[in-house]
CSV table of C-alpha atoms in Angstrom, one decimal:
chain,number,residue,atom,x,y,z
T,1,MET,CA,114.8,42.7,-22.9
T,2,GLY,CA,111.8,44.6,-22.9
T,3,LYS,CA,110.4,41.1,-23.8
T,4,GLN,CA,111.9,39.8,-19.6
T,5,LYS,CA,110.5,43.2,-18.0
T,6,ILE,CA,106.5,42.4,-19.2
T,7,LEU,CA,107.1,38.7,-18.3
T,8,ILE,CA,108.6,39.8,-15.0
T,9,ALA,CA,105.9,42.1,-14.4
T,10,PHE,CA,103.0,39.3,-15.7
T,11,PHE,CA,104.5,36.7,-12.7
T,12,LEU,CA,104.4,39.3,-10.1
T,13,ILE,CA,100.9,40.5,-10.5
T,14,ILE,CA,99.6,36.8,-11.0
T,15,SER,CA,101.8,36.2,-7.2
T,16,GLN,CA,100.2,38.6,-5.5
T,17,ILE,CA,96.4,37.9,-7.1
T,18,ASN,CA,97.4,33.7,-5.7
T,19,PHE,CA,98.3,36.3,-2.1
T,20,ALA,CA,95.1,37.9,-2.2
T,21,GLN,CA,93.4,35.0,-2.7
T,22,ILE,CA,94.5,32.3,-0.3
T,23,LYS,CA,92.6,32.4,3.0
T,24,LYS,CA,94.3,31.4,6.0
T,25,ASN,CA,92.8,28.6,7.9
T,26,GLN,CA,91.1,30.0,10.2
T,27,PRO,CA,87.9,28.4,12.5
T,28,VAL,CA,84.9,29.3,11.0
T,29,LYS,CA,82.4,30.5,13.2
T,30,ILE,CA,78.8,28.2,13.7
T,31,LYS,CA,75.7,29.4,14.8
T,32,PRO,CA,74.6,26.4,16.9
T,33,PRO,CA,71.4,25.4,16.4
T,34,LYS,CA,68.3,25.7,18.5
T,35,LEU,CA,68.0,22.1,20.1
T,36,ILE,CA,65.5,20.2,21.6
T,37,SER,CA,66.0,17.0,23.4
T,38,THR,CA,62.7,14.7,24.2
T,39,ILE,CA,62.7,11.2,25.7
T,40,GLY,CA,59.6,9.7,24.3
T,41,ILE,CA,57.3,12.7,23.9
T,42,PHE,CA,58.6,14.2,27.0
T,43,LYS,CA,61.4,17.5,26.9
T,44,ASP,CA,63.2,19.9,29.4
T,45,SER,CA,62.2,19.4,33.2
T,46,VAL,CA,58.5,17.4,33.6
T,47,ALA,CA,57.2,15.9,36.7
T,48,ILE,CA,55.4,12.5,35.6
T,49,LYS,CA,53.7,9.4,37.1
T,50,THR,CA,56.0,6.7,38.0
T,51,ASP,CA,54.1,4.2,35.5
T,52,GLN,CA,55.2,6.6,32.6
T,53,ALA,CA,58.7,7.3,33.8
T,54,LYS,CA,58.9,3.1,34.0
T,55,THR,CA,57.8,3.2,30.2
T,56,ILE,CA,60.0,6.0,28.8
T,57,LEU,CA,63.5,4.1,30.3
T,58,GLY,CA,63.7,2.3,27.4
T,59,THR,CA,63.1,4.1,24.6
T,60,PRO,CA,66.0,6.7,22.9
T,61,ILE,CA,67.1,10.3,23.4
T,62,MET,CA,66.0,11.8,20.2
T,63,VAL,CA,67.6,15.9,19.8
T,64,LYS,CA,66.2,17.4,16.7
T,65,ASP,CA,66.8,21.1,15.6
T,66,ASP,CA,63.7,23.6,15.1
T,67,LYS,CA,63.5,22.8,11.3
T,68,ASN,CA,62.7,19.2,12.4
T,69,ASN,CA,66.7,17.9,11.4
T,70,VAL,CA,67.3,14.8,13.4
T,71,TYR,CA,71.4,14.6,15.3
T,72,LYS,CA,72.9,11.8,16.3
T,73,VAL,CA,73.6,11.0,20.1
T,74,THR,CA,77.4,10.9,20.6
T,75,TYR,CA,77.6,11.0,24.0
T,76,TYR,CA,75.7,10.8,27.2
T,77,GLN,CA,75.7,11.3,31.2
T,78,PHE,CA,72.7,10.0,33.0
T,79,ALA,CA,71.7,9.9,36.6
T,80,TYR,CA,69.8,8.0,38.7
T,81,THR,CA,68.7,9.8,42.1
T,82,ARG,CA,66.6,7.5,44.3
T,83,ARG,CA,65.6,7.6,47.8
T,84,ALA,CA,67.3,5.8,50.6
T,85,VAL,CA,67.9,5.0,53.9
T,86,THR,CA,70.1,5.4,56.2
T,87,GLU,CA,70.7,4.6,59.8
T,88,ASP,CA,72.5,5.9,62.8
T,89,GLU,CA,74.7,3.7,63.9
T,90,LYS,CA,73.9,4.8,67.9
T,91,THR,CA,70.4,5.1,67.8
T,92,GLY,CA,69.4,2.4,65.0
T,93,LYS,CA,66.8,5.6,64.0
T,94,LEU,CA,66.1,5.3,60.6
T,95,SER,CA,66.7,8.9,58.7
T,96,PRO,CA,65.2,9.3,54.6
T,97,THR,CA,68.2,9.9,51.7
T,98,THR,CA,69.4,9.7,48.8
T,99,SER,CA,71.7,7.3,46.9
T,100,LEU,CA,72.6,8.2,43.4
T,101,ALA,CA,73.8,6.6,40.5
T,102,THR,CA,75.1,7.6,37.6
T,103,ASP,CA,77.4,6.6,34.4
T,104,TYR,CA,78.1,7.5,30.7
T,105,PHE,CA,76.8,6.3,28.0
T,106,THR,CA,77.4,6.3,24.0
T,107,SER,CA,74.6,5.1,22.5
T,108,THR,CA,70.9,5.9,23.2
T,109,PRO,CA,68.6,4.3,24.8
T,110,LEU,CA,70.0,3.4,28.4
T,111,PRO,CA,71.7,-0.3,28.7
T,112,GLU,CA,68.7,-3.1,29.2
T,113,LYS,CA,70.6,-3.7,32.4
T,114,TRP,CA,70.2,-0.4,34.0
T,115,VAL,CA,66.1,-0.3,32.3
T,116,ARG,CA,65.3,-3.4,34.2
T,117,ILE,CA,67.1,-1.8,37.4
T,118,ILE,CA,65.0,0.7,37.5
T,119,ARG,CA,61.9,-0.1,36.4
T,120,GLU,CA,62.2,-2.9,39.8
T,121,ASP,CA,62.9,0.1,41.6
T,122,ILE,CA,62.0,3.6,41.0
T,123,LYS,CA,59.3,5.2,43.5
T,124,PRO,CA,57.7,8.7,43.2
T,125,GLY,CA,60.2,11.1,44.7
T,126,GLU,CA,63.2,10.1,42.2
T,127,GLN,CA,64.5,11.5,39.8
T,128,LEU,CA,65.9,10.5,36.4
T,129,PHE,CA,68.9,13.3,34.8
T,130,PHE,CA,70.5,13.2,31.0
T,131,CYS,CA,72.8,15.9,30.9
T,132,ASP,CA,75.8,16.6,29.1
T,133,ILE,CA,74.3,15.4,25.7
T,134,ILE,CA,77.0,15.5,22.8
T,135,VAL,CA,74.9,15.0,19.1
T,136,LYS,CA,76.5,15.2,15.9
T,137,ASP,CA,74.8,16.6,12.8
T,138,SER,CA,75.2,15.3,9.2
T,139,LEU,CA,78.2,16.8,8.9
T,140,GLY,CA,79.7,15.7,11.3
T,141,ARG,CA,80.5,18.8,13.9
T,142,SER,CA,79.5,18.1,17.5
T,143,PHE,CA,76.5,20.3,19.4
T,144,TYR,CA,75.5,20.2,23.2
T,145,ALA,CA,71.4,19.3,23.5
T,146,PRO,CA,69.5,20.2,26.5
T,147,ASN,CA,69.4,18.5,29.9
T,148,ILE,CA,66.7,16.4,30.1
T,149,LYS,CA,65.3,16.5,34.0
T,150,ILE,CA,62.3,13.6,34.8
T,151,ILE,CA,60.9,13.3,38.3
T,152,THR,CA,58.2,11.2,39.3
T,153,GLN,CA,55.5,11.7,41.6
C-alpha cells in the first residue's frame, strides 16, 4: 500500500509540473520595427521635378528598417492625381480640376502600362501617392510601412 501512495504522489507532482509549464496560446506582442519606405532616392513627402518623377516611376518601392534589413512589399495602393479641366455646359467656360487614377498592386514596381501612361502625361503640380504599403519580414510577419507622397514641380 505504501508503494501505491508513493506512485500516486509522484504522478501528481509530475502532472503539476507539466501543467505549470504549459503556456496558453497567447499572441506574442511584437514591437513593430521602424520602417523607411523609398522609391528611387526619395522617401516620405517630397516635391521633385517632373523629369525625376518620370525616372523613378519604373523603380521598385524599397522598405528597410533602421538596421538596414530589407522587407518584401506584398501590397500597396497607388494614386495618381492629375490636373484636368472641366467645361461648364451652359457657358462653355473651362475650369481647372483634378482627376484621380488609383488601383492596388501586390508587386513592385508599378506595371509597365501604368508607368508608360503616367510618363507620357505627367505635368508639374500633379501627385504620385503610394499608400497602405504592407510588407513582410523574413519570418513572414506583416507590417505597415510609411507612405510615399511625391508632388511634381
